[in-house]
CSV table of C-alpha atoms and ligand atoms in Angstrom, one decimal:
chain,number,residue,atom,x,y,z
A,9,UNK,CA,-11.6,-0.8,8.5
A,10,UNK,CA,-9.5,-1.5,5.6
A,11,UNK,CA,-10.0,1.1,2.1
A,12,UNK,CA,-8.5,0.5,-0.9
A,13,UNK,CA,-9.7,4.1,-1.8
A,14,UNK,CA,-7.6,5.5,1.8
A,15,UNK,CA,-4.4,3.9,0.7
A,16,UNK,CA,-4.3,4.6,-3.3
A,17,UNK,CA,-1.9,7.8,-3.6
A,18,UNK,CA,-4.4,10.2,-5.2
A,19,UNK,CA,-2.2,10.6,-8.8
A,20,UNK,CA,-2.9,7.0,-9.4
A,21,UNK,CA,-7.0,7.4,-8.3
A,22,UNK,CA,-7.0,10.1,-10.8
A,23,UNK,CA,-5.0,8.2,-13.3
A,24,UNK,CA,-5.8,7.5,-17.3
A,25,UNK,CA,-4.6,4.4,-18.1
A,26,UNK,CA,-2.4,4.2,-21.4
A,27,UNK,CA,-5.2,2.5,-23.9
A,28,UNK,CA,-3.3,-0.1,-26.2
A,29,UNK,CA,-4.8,-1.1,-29.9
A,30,UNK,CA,-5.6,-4.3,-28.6
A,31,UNK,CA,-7.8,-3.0,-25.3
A,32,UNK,CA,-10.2,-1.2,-27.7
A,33,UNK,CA,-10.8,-4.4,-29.9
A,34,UNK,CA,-11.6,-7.9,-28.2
A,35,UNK,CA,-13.1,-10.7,-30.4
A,36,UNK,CA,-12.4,-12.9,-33.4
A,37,UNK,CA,-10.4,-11.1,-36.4
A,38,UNK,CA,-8.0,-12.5,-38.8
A,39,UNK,CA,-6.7,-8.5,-40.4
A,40,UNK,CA,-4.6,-6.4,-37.7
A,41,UNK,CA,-4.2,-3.4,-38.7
A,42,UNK,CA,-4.4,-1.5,-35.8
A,43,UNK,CA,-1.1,-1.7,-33.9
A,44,UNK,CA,1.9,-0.4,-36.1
A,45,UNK,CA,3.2,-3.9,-35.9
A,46,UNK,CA,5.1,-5.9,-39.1
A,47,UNK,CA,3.3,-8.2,-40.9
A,48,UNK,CA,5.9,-10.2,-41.5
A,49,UNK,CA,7.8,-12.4,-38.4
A,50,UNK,CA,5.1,-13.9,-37.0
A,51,UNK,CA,4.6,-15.1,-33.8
A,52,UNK,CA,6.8,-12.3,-32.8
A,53,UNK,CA,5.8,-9.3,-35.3
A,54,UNK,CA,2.4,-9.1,-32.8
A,55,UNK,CA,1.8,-7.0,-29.4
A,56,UNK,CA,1.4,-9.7,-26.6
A,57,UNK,CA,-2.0,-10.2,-24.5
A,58,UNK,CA,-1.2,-7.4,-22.1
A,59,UNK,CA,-3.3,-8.9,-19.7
A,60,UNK,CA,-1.8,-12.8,-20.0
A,61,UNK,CA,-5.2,-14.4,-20.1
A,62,UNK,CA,-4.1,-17.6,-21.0
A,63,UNK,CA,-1.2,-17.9,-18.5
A,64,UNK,CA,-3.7,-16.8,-15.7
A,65,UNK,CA,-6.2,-19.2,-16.8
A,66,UNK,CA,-3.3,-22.1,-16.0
A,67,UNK,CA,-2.3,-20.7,-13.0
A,68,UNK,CA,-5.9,-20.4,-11.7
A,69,UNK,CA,-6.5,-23.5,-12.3
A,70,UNK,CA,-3.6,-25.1,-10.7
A,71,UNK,CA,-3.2,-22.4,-7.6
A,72,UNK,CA,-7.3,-22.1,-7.1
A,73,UNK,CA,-7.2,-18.1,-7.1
A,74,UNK,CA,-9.9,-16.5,-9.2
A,75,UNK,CA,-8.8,-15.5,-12.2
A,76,UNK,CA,-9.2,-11.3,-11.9
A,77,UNK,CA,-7.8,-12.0,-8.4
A,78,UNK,CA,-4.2,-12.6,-10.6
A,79,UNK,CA,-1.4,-10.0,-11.5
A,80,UNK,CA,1.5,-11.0,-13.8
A,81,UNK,CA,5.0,-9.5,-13.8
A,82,UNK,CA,8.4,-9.4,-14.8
A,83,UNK,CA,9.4,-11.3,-11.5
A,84,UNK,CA,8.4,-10.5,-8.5
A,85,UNK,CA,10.4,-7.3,-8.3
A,86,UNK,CA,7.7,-5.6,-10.7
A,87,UNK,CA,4.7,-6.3,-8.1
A,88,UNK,CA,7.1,-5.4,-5.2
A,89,UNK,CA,7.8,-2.0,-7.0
A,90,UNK,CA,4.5,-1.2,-7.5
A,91,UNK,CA,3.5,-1.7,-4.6
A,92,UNK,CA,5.5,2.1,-3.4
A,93,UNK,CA,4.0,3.5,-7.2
A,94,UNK,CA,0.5,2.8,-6.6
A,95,UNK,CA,0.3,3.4,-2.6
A,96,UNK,CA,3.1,5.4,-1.1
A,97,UNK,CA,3.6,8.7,-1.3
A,98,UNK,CA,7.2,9.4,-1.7
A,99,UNK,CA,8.3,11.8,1.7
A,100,UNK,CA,5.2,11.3,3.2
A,101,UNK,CA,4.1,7.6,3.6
A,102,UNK,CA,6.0,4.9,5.2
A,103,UNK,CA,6.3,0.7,5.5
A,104,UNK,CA,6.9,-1.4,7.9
A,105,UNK,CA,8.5,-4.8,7.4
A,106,UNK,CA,10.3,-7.6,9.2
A,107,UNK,CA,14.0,-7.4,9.5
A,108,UNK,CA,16.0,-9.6,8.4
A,109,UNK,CA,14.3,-10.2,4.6
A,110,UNK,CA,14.0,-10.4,1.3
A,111,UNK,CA,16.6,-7.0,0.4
A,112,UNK,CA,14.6,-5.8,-2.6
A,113,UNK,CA,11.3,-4.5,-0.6
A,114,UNK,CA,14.1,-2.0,0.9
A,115,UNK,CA,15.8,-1.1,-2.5
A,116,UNK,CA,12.5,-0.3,-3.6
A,117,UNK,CA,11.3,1.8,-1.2
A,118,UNK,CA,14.8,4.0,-1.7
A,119,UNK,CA,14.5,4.0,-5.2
A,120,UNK,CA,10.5,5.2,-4.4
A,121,UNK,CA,11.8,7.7,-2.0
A,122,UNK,CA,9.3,5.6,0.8
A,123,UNK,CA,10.3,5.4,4.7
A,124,UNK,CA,11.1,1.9,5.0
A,125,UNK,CA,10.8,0.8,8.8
A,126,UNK,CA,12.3,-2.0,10.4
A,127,UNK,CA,11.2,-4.2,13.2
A,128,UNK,CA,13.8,-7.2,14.0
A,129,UNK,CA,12.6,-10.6,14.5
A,130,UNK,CA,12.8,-12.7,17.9
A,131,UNK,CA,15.4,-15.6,18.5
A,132,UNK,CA,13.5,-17.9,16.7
A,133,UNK,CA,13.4,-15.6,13.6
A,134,UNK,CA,9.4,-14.8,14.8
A,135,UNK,CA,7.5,-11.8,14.6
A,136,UNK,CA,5.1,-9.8,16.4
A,137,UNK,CA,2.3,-8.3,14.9
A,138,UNK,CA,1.9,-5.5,18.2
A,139,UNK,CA,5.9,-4.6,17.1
A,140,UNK,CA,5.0,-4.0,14.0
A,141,UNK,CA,1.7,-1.9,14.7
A,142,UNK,CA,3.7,0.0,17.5
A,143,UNK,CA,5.5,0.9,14.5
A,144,UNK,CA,3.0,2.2,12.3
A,145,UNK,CA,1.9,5.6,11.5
A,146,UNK,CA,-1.4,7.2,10.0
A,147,UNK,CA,0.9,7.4,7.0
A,148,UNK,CA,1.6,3.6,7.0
A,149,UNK,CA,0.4,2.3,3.7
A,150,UNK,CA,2.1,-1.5,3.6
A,151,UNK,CA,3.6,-4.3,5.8
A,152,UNK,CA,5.8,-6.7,4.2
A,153,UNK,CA,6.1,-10.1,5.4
A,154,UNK,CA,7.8,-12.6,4.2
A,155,UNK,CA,7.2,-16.6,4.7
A,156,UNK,CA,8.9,-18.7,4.5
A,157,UNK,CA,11.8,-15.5,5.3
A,158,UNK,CA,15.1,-15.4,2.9
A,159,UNK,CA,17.5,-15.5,4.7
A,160,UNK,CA,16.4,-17.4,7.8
A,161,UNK,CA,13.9,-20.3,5.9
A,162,UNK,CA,11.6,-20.0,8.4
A,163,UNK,CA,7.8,-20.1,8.0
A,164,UNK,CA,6.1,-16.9,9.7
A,165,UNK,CA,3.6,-17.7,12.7
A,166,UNK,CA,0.1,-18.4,11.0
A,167,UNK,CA,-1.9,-16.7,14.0
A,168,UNK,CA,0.8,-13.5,13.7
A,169,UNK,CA,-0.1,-13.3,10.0
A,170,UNK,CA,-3.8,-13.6,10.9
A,171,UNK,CA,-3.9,-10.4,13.6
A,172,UNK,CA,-2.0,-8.1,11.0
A,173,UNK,CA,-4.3,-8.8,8.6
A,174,UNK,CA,-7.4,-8.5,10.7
A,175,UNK,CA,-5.4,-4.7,12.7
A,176,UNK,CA,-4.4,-2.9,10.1
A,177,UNK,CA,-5.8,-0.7,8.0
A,178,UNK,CA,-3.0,-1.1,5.3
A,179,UNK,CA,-2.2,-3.4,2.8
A,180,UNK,CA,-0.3,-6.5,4.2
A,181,UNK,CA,2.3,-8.4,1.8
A,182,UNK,CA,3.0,-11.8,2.3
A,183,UNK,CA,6.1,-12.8,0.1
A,184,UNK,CA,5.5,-16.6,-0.6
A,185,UNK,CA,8.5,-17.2,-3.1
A,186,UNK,CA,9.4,-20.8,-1.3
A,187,UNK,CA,5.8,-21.5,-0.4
A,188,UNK,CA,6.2,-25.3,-2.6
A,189,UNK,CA,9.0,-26.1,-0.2
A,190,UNK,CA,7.1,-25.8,2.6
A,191,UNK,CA,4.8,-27.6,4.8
A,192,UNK,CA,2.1,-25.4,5.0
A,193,UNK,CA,-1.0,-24.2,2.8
A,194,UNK,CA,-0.6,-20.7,0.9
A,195,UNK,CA,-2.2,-17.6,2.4
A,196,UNK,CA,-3.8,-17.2,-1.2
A,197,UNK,CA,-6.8,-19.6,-0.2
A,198,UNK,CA,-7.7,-17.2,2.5
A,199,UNK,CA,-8.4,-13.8,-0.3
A,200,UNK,CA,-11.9,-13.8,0.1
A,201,UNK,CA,-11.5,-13.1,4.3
A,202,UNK,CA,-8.6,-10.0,3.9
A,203,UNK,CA,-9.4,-7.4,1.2
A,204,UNK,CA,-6.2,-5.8,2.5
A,205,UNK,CA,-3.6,-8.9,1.6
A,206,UNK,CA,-1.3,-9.7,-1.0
A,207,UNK,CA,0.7,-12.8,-1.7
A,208,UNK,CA,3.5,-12.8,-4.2
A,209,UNK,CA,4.6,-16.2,-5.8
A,210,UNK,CA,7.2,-17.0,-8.6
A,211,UNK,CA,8.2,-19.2,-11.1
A,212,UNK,CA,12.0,-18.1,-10.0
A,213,UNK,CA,12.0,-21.3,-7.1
A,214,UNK,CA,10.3,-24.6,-7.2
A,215,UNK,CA,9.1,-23.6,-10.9
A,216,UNK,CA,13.0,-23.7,-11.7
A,217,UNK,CA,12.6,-20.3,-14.3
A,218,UNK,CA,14.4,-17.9,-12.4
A,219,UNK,CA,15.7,-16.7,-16.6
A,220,UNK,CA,12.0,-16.2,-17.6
A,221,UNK,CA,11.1,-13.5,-14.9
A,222,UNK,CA,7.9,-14.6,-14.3
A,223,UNK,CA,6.6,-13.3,-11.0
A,224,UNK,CA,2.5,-13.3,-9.5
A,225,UNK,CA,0.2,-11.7,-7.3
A,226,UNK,CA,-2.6,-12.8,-5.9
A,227,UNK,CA,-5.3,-10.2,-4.0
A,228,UNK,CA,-8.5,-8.8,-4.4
A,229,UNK,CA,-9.9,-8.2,-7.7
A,230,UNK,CA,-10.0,-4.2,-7.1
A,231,UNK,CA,-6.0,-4.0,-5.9
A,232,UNK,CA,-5.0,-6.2,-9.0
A,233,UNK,CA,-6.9,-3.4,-11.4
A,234,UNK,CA,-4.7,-1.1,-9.3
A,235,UNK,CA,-1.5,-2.8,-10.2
A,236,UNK,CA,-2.7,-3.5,-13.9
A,237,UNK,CA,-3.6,-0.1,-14.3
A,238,UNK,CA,-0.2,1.2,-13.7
A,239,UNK,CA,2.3,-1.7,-15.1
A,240,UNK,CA,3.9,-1.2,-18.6
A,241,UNK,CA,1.1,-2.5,-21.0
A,242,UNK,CA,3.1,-5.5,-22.3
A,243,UNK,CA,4.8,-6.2,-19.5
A,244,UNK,CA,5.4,-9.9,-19.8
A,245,UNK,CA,6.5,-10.5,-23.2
A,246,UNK,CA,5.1,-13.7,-25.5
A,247,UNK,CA,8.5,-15.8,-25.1
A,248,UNK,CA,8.0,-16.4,-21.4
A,249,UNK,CA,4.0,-16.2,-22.0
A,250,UNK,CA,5.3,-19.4,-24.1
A,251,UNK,CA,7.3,-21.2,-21.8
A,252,UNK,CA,5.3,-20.7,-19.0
A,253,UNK,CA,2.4,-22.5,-20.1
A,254,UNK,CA,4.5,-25.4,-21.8
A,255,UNK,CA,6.2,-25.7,-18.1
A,256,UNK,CA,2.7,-25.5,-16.9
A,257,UNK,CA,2.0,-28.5,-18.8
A,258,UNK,CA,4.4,-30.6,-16.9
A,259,UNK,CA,3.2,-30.3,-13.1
A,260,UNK,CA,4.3,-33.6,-12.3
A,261,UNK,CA,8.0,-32.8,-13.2
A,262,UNK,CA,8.0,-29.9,-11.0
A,263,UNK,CA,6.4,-31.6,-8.0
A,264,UNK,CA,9.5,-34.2,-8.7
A,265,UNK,CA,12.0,-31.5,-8.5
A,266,UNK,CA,10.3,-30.4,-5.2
A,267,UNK,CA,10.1,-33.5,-4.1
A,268,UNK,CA,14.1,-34.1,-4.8
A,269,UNK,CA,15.3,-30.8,-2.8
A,270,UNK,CA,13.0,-31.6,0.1
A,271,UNK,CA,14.8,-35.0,0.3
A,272,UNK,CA,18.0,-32.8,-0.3
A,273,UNK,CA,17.3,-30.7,2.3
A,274,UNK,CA,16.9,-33.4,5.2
A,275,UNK,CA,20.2,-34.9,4.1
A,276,UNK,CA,22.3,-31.9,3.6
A,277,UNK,CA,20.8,-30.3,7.3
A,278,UNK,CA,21.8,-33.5,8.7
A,279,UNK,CA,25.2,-33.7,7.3
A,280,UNK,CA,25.8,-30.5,8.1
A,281,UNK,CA,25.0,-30.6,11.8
A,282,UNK,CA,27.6,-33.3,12.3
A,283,UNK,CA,30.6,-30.9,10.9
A,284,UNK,CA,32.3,-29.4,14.0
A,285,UNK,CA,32.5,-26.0,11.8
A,286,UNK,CA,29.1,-25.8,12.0
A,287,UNK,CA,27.6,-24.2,15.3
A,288,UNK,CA,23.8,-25.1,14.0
A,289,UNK,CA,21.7,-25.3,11.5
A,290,UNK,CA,18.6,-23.3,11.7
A,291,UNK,CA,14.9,-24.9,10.8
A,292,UNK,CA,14.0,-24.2,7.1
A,293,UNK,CA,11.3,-24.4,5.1
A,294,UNK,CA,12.6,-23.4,1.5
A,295,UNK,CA,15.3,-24.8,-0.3
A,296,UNK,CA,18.3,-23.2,1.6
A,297,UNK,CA,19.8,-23.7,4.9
A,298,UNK,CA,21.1,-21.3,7.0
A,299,UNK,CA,24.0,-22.6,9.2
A,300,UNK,CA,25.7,-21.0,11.5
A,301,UNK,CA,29.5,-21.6,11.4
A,302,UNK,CA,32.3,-20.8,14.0
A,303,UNK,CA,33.6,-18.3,11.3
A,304,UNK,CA,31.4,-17.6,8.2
A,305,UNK,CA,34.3,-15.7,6.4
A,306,UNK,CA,36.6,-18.7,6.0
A,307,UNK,CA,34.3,-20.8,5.0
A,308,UNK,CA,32.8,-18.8,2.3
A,309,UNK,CA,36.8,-18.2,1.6
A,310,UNK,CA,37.7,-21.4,1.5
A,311,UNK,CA,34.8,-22.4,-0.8
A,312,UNK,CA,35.0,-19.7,-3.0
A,313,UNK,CA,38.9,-20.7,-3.8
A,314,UNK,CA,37.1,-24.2,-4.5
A,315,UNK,CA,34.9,-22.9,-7.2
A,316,UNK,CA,31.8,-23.3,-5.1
A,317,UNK,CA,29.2,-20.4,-3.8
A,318,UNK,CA,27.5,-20.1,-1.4
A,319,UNK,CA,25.5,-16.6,0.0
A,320,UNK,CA,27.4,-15.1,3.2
A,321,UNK,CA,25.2,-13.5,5.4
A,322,UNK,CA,27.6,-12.7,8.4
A,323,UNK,CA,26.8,-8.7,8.3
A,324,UNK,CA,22.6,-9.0,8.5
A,325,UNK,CA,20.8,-8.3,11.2
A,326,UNK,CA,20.9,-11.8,13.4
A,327,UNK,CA,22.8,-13.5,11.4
A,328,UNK,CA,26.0,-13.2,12.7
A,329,UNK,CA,28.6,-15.9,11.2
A,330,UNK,CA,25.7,-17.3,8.8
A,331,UNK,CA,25.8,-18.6,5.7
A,332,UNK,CA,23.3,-19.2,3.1
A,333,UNK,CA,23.6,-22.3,1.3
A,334,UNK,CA,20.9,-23.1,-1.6
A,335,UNK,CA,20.4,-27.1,-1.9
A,336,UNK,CA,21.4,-27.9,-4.9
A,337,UNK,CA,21.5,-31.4,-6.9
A,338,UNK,CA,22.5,-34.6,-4.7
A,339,UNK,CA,26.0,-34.2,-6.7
A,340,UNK,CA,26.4,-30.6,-5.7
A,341,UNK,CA,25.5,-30.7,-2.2
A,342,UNK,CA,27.9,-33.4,-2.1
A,343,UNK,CA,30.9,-31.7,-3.6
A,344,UNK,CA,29.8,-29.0,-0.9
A,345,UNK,CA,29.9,-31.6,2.2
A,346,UNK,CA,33.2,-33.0,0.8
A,347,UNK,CA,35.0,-29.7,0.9
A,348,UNK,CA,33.6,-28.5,4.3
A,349,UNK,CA,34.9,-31.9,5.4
A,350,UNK,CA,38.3,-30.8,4.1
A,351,UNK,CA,38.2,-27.5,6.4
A,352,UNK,CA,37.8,-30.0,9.4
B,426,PLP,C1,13.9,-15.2,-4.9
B,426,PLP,C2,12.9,-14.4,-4.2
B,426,PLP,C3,11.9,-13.8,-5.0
B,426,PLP,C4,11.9,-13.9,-6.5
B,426,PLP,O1,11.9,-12.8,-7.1
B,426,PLP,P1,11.7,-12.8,-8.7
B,426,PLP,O2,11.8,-11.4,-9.1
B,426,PLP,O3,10.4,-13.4,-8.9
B,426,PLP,O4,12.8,-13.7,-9.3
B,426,PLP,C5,10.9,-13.0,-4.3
B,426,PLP,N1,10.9,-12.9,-3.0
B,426,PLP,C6,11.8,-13.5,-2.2
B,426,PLP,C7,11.8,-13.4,-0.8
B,426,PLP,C8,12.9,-14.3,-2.8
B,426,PLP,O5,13.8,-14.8,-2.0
């Protein structure tokens, strides 16, 4: 059986919160004087909500996760991070994730001094949950999973996702970054049956605010008061408090843009696959491809002398001769296509 109180690392159990001016106070008051803050320079002179109601109360409503079932960060990097602060011991725990993925759950456990075990995926870029068991340890504290992956744009197997949660007695991460892109419901509508899950989301994809390093995640009420017990106080500060809820505002012209790159997608896949270049394209379900070419480094080369950039992935596990290409606007993924063409 899953315990939040077995997996906390026993400095962060015993742990006094920092207590900011505006915890102690909550109400209606028009004289703060209680903060060290300027008078003068307002909006920015004042401390932001630490705890981002009114962002969460947007992205509640338009995600469908309780509200105290929401953590805010600065990206997802800061929930990935503490993820190792509030859980793994450094030198003693361990996680386990899926290999190849997203390369800042590894950074962070180095930085965290955490064992970070690997367990490659299948041909078709699937996983096993037994592999990954197999590979776990009393001392296991976290499994990351990411779906759909960067870099292969795959979605993870449902059922696979299902069994980890229900087998271990860690916390499971499922990294939904380019969820919007894909055809398939988020694994945040299924909170209430996993105490031991947590799925990150961003505003760095579909939300096009990758600048604004807004990043989310959703769990159960008791491991978000873990992560906001631990987080700087004012971690997300009142500029991209701002613009998130003014982009939040304008749903409909992000379901547009996500509507565009799908389109995108098809076309540029399909246009791809008829380049003699390109070995294959790989099924994706975010908004990159990743192709297989009959040699990766002259084709990034030969781009990158053409001013356009594209992520080589030749050296990662599996992805021998791969390339990473984002889709980009109809006019970019053109410009792309018409220089491949040229390397014909
Ligand atoms: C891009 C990406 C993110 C986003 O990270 P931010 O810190 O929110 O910008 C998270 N996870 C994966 C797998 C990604 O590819």
């Amino acid at each position: 059986m899953f315990d939040l109180n077995n997996i906390i690392r026993p400095n962060i159990k015993a742990l006094k919160p920092y207590s900011c001016a505006r915890d102690e106070f909550k109400g209606e008051a028009s004289v703060f004087l209680d903060a060290n803050e300027n008078p003068y320079n307002a909006p920015y002179n004042r401390y932001p909500d630490p705890l981002q109601w009114s962002v969460k109360e947007r992205i509640s409503a338009i995600k469908g996760v309780a509200i105290e079932s929401i953590f805010l960060g600065n990206g997802s990097d800061e929930p990935i991070d503490l993820m190792y602060r509030a859980f793994c011991e450094p030198r003693v725990d361990n996680v386990v994730a899926i290999n190849p993925t997203y390369g800042m759950y590894e950074v962070c456990a180095d930085i965290n001094d955490v064992e970070y075990r690997k367990v490659e995926l299948d041909e078709k870029f699937q996983f096993s949950a037994d592999k990954l068991l197999a590979k776990a340890d009393e001392h296991t504290k976290v499994m990351w999973l990411c779906s759909p992956n960067n870099p292969t744009g795959n979605l993870l197997a449902e059922n696979e996702i299902e069994k980890l949660l229900q087998s271990f007695n860690g916390i499971v991460v499922v990294d939904e970054a380019y969820i919007d892109f894909a055809g398939r419901d988020s694994f945040a509508k299924k909170l209430s049956q996993h105490s031991n899950l947590v799925v990150l989301q961003t505003f760095s994809k579909a939300w096009g605010s990758a600048a604004i390093r807004l990043g989310m995640a959703f769990a159960s009420k008791e491991i978000i008061c873990v992560l906001n017990k631990i987080k700087y106080p004012y971690n997300v500060n009142i500029l991209t408090q701002r613009q998130a809820l003014a982009l939040m505002k304008e749903a409909d012209k992000v379901a547009d843009w996500v509507k565009t790159l799908k389109a995108e997608r098809s076309r540029l896949v399909e246009e791809l696959q008829k380049l003699s270049l390109v070995v294959c394209t790989y099924p994706t379900d975010a908004n990159f491809v990743l192709t297989k070419v009959k040699d990766a480094q002259a084709t990034y080369n030969h781009l990158v002398s053409n001013g356009i950039i594209v992520r080589n992935r030749n050296s990662v596990t599996l992805c021998g001769n791969c390339l990473r290409i984002t889709v980009g606007t109809p006019e970019e993924n053109k410009i792309l296509l018409n220089e491949l063409h040229n390397l014909e």
